[in-house]
mmCIF file of N, CA and C in Angstrom:
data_model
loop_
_atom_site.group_PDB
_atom_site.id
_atom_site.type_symbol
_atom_site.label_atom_id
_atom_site.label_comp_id
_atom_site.label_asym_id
_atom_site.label_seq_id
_atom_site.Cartn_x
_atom_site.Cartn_y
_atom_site.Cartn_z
ATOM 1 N N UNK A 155 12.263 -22.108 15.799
ATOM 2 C CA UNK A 155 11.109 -22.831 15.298
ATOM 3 C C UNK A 155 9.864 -21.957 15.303
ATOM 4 N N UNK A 156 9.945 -21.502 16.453
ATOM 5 C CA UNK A 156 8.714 -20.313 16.456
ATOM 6 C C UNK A 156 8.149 -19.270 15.346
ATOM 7 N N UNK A 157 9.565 -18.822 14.811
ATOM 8 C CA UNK A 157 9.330 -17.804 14.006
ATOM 9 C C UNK A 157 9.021 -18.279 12.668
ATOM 10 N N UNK A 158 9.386 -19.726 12.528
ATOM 11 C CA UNK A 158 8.977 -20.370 11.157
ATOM 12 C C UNK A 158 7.714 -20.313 10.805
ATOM 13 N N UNK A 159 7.132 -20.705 11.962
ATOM 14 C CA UNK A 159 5.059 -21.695 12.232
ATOM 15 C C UNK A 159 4.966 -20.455 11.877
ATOM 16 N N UNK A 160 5.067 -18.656 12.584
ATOM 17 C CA UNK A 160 4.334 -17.229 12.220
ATOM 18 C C UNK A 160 4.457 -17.401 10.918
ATOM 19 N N UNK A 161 6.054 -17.337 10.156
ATOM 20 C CA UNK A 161 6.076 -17.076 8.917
ATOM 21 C C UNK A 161 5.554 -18.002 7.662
ATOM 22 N N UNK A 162 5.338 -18.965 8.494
ATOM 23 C CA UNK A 162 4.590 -19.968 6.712
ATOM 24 C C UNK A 162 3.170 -19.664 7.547
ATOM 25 N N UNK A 163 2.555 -19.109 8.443
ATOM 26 C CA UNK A 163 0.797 -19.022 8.694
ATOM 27 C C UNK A 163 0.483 -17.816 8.188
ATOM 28 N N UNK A 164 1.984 -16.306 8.301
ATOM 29 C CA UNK A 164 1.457 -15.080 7.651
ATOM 30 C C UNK A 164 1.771 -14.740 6.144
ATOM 31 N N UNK A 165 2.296 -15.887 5.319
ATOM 32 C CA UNK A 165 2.428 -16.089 4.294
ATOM 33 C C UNK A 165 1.273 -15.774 2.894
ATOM 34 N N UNK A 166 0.440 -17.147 3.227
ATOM 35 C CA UNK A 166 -1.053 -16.309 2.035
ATOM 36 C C UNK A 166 -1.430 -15.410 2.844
ATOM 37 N N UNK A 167 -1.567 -15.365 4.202
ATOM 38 C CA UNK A 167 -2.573 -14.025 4.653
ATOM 39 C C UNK A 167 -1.591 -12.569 4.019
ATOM 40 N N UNK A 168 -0.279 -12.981 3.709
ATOM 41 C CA UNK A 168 0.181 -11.391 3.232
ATOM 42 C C UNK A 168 0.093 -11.004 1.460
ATOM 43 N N UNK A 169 -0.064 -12.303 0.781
ATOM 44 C CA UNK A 169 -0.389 -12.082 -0.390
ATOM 45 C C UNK A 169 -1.834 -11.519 -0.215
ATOM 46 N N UNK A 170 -2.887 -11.897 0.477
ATOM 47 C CA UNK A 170 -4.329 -11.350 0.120
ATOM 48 C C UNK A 170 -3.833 -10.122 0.770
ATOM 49 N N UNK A 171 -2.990 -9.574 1.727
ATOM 50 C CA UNK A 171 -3.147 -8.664 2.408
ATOM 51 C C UNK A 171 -2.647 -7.393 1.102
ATOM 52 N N UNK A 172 -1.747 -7.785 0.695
ATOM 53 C CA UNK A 172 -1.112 -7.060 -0.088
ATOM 54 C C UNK A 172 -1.733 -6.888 -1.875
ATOM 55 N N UNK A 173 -2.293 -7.800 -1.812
ATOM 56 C CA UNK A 173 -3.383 -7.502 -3.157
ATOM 57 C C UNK A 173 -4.437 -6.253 -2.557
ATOM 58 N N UNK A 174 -5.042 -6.426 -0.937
ATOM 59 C CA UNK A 174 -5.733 -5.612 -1.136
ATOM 60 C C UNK A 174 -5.416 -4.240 -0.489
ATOM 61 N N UNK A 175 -4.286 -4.211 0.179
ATOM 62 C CA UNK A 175 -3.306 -3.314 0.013
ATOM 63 C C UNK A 175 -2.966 -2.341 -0.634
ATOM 64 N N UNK A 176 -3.036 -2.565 -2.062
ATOM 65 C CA UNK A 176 -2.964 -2.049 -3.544
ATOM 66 C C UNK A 176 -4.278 -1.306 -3.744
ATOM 67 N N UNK A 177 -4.984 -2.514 -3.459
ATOM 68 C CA UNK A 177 -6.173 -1.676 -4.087
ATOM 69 C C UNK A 177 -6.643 -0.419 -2.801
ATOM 70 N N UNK A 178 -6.693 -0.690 -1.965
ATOM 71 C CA UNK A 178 -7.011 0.808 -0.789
ATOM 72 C C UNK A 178 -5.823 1.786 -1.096
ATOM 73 N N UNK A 179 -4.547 1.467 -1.201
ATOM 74 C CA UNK A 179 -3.790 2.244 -1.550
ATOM 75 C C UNK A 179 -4.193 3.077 -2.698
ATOM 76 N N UNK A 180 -4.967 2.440 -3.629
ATOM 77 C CA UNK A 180 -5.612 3.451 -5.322
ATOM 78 C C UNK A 180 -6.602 3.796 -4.494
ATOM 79 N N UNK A 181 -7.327 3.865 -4.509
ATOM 80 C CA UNK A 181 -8.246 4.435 -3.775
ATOM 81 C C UNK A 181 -8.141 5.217 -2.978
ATOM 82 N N UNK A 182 -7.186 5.464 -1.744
ATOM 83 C CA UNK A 182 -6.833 6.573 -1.116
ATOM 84 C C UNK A 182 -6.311 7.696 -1.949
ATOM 85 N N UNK A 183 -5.204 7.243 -2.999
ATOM 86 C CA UNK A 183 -4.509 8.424 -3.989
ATOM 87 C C UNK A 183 -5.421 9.218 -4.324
ATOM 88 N N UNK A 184 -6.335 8.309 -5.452
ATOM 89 C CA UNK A 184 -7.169 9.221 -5.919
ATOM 90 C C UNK A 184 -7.887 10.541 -5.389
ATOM 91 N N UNK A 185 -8.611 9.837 -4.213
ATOM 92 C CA UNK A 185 -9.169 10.665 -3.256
ATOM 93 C C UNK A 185 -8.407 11.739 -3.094
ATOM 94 N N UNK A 186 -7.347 11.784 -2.832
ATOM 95 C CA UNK A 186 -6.304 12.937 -1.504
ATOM 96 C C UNK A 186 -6.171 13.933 -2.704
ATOM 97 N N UNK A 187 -5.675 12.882 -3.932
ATOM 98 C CA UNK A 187 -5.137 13.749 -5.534
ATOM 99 C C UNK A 187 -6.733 15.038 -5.992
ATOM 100 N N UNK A 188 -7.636 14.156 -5.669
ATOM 101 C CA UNK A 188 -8.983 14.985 -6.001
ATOM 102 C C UNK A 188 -8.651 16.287 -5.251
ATOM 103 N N UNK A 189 -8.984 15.890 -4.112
ATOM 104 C CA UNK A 189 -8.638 17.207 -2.825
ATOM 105 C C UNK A 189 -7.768 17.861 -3.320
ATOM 106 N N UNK A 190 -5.996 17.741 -3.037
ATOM 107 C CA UNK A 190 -4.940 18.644 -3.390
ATOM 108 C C UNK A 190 -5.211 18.927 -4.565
ATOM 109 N N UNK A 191 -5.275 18.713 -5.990
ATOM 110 C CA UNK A 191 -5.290 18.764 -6.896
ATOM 111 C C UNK A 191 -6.482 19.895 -7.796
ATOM 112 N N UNK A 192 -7.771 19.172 -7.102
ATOM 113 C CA UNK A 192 -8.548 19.758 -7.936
ATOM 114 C C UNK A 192 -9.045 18.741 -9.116
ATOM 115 N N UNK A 193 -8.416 17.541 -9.128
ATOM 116 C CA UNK A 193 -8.599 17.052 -10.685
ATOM 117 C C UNK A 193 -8.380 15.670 -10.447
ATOM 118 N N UNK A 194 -9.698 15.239 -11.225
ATOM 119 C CA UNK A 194 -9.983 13.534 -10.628
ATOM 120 C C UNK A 194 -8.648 12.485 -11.596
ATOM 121 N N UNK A 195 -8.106 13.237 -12.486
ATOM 122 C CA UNK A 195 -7.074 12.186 -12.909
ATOM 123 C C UNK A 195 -5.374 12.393 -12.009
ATOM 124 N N UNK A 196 -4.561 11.515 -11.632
ATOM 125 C CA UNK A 196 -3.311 12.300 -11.306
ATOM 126 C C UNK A 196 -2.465 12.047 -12.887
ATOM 127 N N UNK A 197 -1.488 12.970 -12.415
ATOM 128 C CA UNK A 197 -0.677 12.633 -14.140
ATOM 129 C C UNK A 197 0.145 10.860 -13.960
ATOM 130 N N UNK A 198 0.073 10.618 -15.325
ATOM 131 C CA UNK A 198 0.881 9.910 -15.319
ATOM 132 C C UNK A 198 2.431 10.351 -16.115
ATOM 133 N N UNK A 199 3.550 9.704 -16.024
ATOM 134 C CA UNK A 199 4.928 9.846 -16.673
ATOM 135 C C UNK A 199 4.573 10.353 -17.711
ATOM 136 N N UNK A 200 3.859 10.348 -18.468
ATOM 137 C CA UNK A 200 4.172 10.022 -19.811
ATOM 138 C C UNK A 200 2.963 11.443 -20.755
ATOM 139 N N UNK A 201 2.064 11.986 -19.892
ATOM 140 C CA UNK A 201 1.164 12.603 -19.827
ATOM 141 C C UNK A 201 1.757 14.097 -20.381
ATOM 142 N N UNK A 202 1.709 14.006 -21.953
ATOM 143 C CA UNK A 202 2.313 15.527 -22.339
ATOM 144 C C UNK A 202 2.136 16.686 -21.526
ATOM 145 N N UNK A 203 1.145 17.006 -21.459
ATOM 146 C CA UNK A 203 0.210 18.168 -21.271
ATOM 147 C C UNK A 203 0.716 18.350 -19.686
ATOM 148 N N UNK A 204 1.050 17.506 -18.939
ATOM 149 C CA UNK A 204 1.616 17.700 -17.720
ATOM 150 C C UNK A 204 2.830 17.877 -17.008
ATOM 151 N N UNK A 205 3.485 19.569 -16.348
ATOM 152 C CA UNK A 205 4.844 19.569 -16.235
ATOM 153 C C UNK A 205 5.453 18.394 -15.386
ATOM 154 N N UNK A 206 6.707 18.539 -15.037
ATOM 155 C CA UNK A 206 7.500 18.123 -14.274
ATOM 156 C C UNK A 206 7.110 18.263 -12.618
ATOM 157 N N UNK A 207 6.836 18.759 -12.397
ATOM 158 C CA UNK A 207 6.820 19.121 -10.985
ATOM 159 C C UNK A 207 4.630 18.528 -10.701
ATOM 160 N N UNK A 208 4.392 18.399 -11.450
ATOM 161 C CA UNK A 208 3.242 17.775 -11.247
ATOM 162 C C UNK A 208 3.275 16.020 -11.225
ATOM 163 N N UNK A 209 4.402 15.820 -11.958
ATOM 164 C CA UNK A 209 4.135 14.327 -12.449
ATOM 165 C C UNK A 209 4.907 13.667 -11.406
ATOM 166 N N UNK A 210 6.045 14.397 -10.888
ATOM 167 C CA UNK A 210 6.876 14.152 -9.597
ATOM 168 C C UNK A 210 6.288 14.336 -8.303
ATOM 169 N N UNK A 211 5.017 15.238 -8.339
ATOM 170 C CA UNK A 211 4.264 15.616 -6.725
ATOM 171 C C UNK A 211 3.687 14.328 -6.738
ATOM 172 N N UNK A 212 2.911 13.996 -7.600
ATOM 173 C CA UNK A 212 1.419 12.918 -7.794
ATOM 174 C C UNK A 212 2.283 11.338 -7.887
ATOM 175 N N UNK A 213 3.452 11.390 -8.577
ATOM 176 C CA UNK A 213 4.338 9.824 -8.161
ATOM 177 C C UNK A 213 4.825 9.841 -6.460
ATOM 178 N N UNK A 214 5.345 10.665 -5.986
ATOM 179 C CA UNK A 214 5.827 10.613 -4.647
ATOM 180 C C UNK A 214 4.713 11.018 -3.218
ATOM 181 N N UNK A 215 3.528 11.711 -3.785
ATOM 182 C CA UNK A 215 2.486 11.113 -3.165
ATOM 183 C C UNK A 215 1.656 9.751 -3.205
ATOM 184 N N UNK A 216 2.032 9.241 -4.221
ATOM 185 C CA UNK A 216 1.269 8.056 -4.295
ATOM 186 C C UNK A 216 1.851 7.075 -3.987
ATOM 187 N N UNK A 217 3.639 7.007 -3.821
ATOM 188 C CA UNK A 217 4.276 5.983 -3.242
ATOM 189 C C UNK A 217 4.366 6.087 -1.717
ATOM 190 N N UNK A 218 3.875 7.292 -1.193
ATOM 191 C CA UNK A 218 3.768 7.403 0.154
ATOM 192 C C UNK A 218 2.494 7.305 0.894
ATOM 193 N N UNK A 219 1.464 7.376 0.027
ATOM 194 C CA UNK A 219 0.188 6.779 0.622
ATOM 195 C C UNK A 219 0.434 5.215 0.030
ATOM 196 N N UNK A 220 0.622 4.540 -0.840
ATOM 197 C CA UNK A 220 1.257 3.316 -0.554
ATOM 198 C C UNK A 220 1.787 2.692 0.334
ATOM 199 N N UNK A 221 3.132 3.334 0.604
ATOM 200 C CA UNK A 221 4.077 2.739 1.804
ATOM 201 C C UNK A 221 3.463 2.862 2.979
ATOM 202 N N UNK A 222 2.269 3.636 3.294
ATOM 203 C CA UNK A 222 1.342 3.815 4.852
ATOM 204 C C UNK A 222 0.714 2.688 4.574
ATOM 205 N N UNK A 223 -0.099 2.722 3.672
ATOM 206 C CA UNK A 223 -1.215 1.917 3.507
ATOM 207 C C UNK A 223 -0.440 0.319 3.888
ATOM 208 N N UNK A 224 0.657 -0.085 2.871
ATOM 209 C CA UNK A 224 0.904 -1.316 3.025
ATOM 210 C C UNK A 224 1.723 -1.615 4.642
ATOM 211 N N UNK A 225 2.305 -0.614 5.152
ATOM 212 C CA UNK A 225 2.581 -1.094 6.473
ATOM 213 C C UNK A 225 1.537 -1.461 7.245
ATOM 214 N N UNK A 226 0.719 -0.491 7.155
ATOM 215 C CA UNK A 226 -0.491 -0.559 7.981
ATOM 216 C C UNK A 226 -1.155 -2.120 7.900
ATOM 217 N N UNK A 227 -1.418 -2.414 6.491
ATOM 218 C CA UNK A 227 -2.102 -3.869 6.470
ATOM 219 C C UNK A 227 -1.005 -4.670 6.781
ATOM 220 N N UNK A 228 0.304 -4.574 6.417
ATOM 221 C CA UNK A 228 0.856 -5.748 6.901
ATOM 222 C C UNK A 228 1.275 -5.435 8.639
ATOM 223 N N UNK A 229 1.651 -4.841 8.733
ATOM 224 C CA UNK A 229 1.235 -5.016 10.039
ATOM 225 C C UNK A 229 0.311 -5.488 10.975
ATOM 226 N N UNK A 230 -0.697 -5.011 10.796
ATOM 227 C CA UNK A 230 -2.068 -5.769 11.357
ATOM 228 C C UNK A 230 -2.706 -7.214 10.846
ATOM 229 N N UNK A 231 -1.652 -7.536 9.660
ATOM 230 C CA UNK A 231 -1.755 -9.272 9.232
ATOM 231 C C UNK A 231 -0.955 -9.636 10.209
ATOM 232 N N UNK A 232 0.451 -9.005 10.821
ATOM 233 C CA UNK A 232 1.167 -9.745 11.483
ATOM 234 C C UNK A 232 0.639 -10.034 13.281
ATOM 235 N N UNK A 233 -0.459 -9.070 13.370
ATOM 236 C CA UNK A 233 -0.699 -9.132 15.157
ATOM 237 C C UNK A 233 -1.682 -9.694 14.732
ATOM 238 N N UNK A 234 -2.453 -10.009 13.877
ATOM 239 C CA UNK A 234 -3.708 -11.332 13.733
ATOM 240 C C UNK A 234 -2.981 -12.589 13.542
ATOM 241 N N UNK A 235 -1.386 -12.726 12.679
ATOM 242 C CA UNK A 235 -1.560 -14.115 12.955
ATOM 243 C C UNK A 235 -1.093 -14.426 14.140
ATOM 244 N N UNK A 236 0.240 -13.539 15.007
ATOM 245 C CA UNK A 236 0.040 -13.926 16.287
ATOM 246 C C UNK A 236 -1.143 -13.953 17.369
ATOM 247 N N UNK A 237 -1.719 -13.664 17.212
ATOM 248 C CA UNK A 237 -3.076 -13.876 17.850
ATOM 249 C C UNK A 237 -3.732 -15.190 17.954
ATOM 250 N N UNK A 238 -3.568 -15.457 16.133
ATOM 251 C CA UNK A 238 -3.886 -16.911 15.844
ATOM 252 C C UNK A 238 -3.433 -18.045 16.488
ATOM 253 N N UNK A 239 -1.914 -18.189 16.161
ATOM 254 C CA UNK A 239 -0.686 -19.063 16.416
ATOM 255 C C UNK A 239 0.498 -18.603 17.618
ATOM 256 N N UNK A 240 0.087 -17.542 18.168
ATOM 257 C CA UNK A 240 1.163 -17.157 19.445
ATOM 258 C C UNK A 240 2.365 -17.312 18.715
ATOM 259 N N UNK A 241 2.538 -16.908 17.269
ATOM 260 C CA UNK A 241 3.684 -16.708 17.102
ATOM 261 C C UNK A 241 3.737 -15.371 16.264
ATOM 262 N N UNK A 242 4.804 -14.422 16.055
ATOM 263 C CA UNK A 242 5.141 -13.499 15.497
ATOM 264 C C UNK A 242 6.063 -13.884 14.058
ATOM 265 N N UNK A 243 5.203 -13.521 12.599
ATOM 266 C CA UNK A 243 6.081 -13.939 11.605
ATOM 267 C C UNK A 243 7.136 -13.125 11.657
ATOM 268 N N UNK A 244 7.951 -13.713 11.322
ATOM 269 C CA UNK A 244 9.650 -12.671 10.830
ATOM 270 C C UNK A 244 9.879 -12.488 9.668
#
Protein backbone atom coordinates (compact mmCIF):
# COMPACT_ATOMS: atom_id res chain seq x y z
CA UNK A 1 0.00 0.00 0.00
CA UNK A 2 2.80 2.22 0.81
CA UNK A 3 4.42 2.24 -2.36
CA UNK A 4 1.10 3.06 -4.15
CA UNK A 5 0.26 6.60 -1.92
CA UNK A 6 4.51 7.52 -3.14
CA UNK A 7 3.60 6.51 -6.62
CA UNK A 8 0.20 8.28 -7.47
CA UNK A 9 1.79 11.62 -5.12
CA UNK A 10 5.20 11.37 -7.43
CA UNK A 11 3.18 11.07 -10.45
CA UNK A 12 2.35 14.93 -11.74
CA UNK A 13 5.36 15.98 -9.69
CA UNK A 14 7.37 13.71 -12.40
CA UNK A 15 5.60 14.98 -15.43
CA UNK A 16 6.54 18.76 -14.35
CA UNK A 17 9.78 17.26 -13.29
CA UNK A 18 10.49 15.86 -16.53
CA UNK A 19 9.16 18.69 -18.77
CA UNK A 20 11.63 20.66 -16.97
CA UNK A 21 14.12 18.15 -17.12
CA UNK A 22 14.22 18.62 -20.89
CA UNK A 23 14.47 21.88 -20.83
CA UNK A 24 17.87 22.13 -18.35
CA UNK A 25 18.93 19.21 -20.18
CA UNK A 26 18.95 21.83 -23.66
CA UNK A 27 20.42 24.12 -21.97
CA UNK A 28 23.25 22.29 -20.46
CA UNK A 29 24.07 20.70 -24.18
CA UNK A 30 24.29 23.74 -25.66
CA UNK A 31 26.52 25.21 -23.21
CA UNK A 32 29.17 22.15 -22.88
CA UNK A 33 28.67 21.88 -27.12
CA UNK A 34 29.78 25.79 -27.12
CA UNK A 35 32.87 24.90 -24.92
CA UNK A 36 33.98 21.47 -26.67
CA UNK A 37 33.02 22.54 -29.89
CA UNK A 38 33.71 25.99 -30.47
CA UNK A 39 30.29 26.48 -32.18
CA UNK A 40 26.99 27.66 -30.75
CA UNK A 41 24.94 25.23 -33.07
CA UNK A 42 25.47 21.23 -32.42
CA UNK A 43 24.85 19.25 -35.70
CA UNK A 44 21.87 17.85 -36.29
CA UNK A 45 21.30 14.17 -38.38
CA UNK A 46 20.52 15.57 -41.19
CA UNK A 47 23.03 18.63 -41.36
CA UNK A 48 25.01 18.16 -44.83
CA UNK A 49 27.89 20.12 -44.21
CA UNK A 50 28.52 17.99 -41.06
CA UNK A 51 30.69 14.61 -40.94
CA UNK A 52 29.86 11.54 -39.24
CA UNK A 53 31.84 11.57 -36.35
CA UNK A 54 30.56 15.06 -35.42
CA UNK A 55 26.89 14.28 -35.67
CA UNK A 56 27.55 11.00 -33.55
CA UNK A 57 29.88 13.03 -30.78
CA UNK A 58 27.04 15.90 -30.34
CA UNK A 59 23.93 12.98 -30.35
CA UNK A 60 25.73 10.84 -27.65
CA UNK A 61 26.74 13.82 -25.72
CA UNK A 62 23.51 15.10 -25.57
CA UNK A 63 21.80 11.85 -24.60
CA UNK A 64 24.21 11.71 -21.77
CA UNK A 65 23.84 15.08 -20.39
CA UNK A 66 20.16 14.12 -20.65
CA UNK A 67 20.28 10.85 -18.88
CA UNK A 68 22.30 12.94 -15.80
CA UNK A 69 20.14 15.63 -15.93
CA UNK A 70 16.87 13.51 -15.83
CA UNK A 71 18.11 11.17 -13.05
CA UNK A 72 19.15 13.88 -11.17
CA UNK A 73 15.57 15.61 -11.22
CA UNK A 74 13.86 12.55 -10.86
CA UNK A 75 15.51 11.56 -8.26
CA UNK A 76 15.27 14.48 -6.10
CA UNK A 77 11.28 14.45 -7.07
CA UNK A 78 11.47 11.11 -5.45
CA UNK A 79 13.22 12.20 -1.84
CA UNK A 80 10.75 15.34 -1.85
CA UNK A 81 7.82 13.27 -2.17
CA UNK A 82 9.00 11.02 0.53
CA UNK A 83 9.60 13.75 2.62
CA UNK A 84 6.11 14.81 1.86
CA UNK A 85 4.17 11.47 2.37
CA UNK A 86 6.88 9.12 4.21
CA UNK A 87 6.53 7.17 1.37
CA UNK A 88 9.06 6.22 -1.41
CA UNK A 89 7.41 6.09 -5.09
CA UNK A 90 8.31 2.82 -6.95
Amino acid sequence: MSGKIGKAAYRPVGVLLGLAAGAVAGMVFRQVWKLAAGDDDAPSATDEERGWGEVLAAAALQGAIFSAVRAAVDRGGAVGVRRLTGHWPD
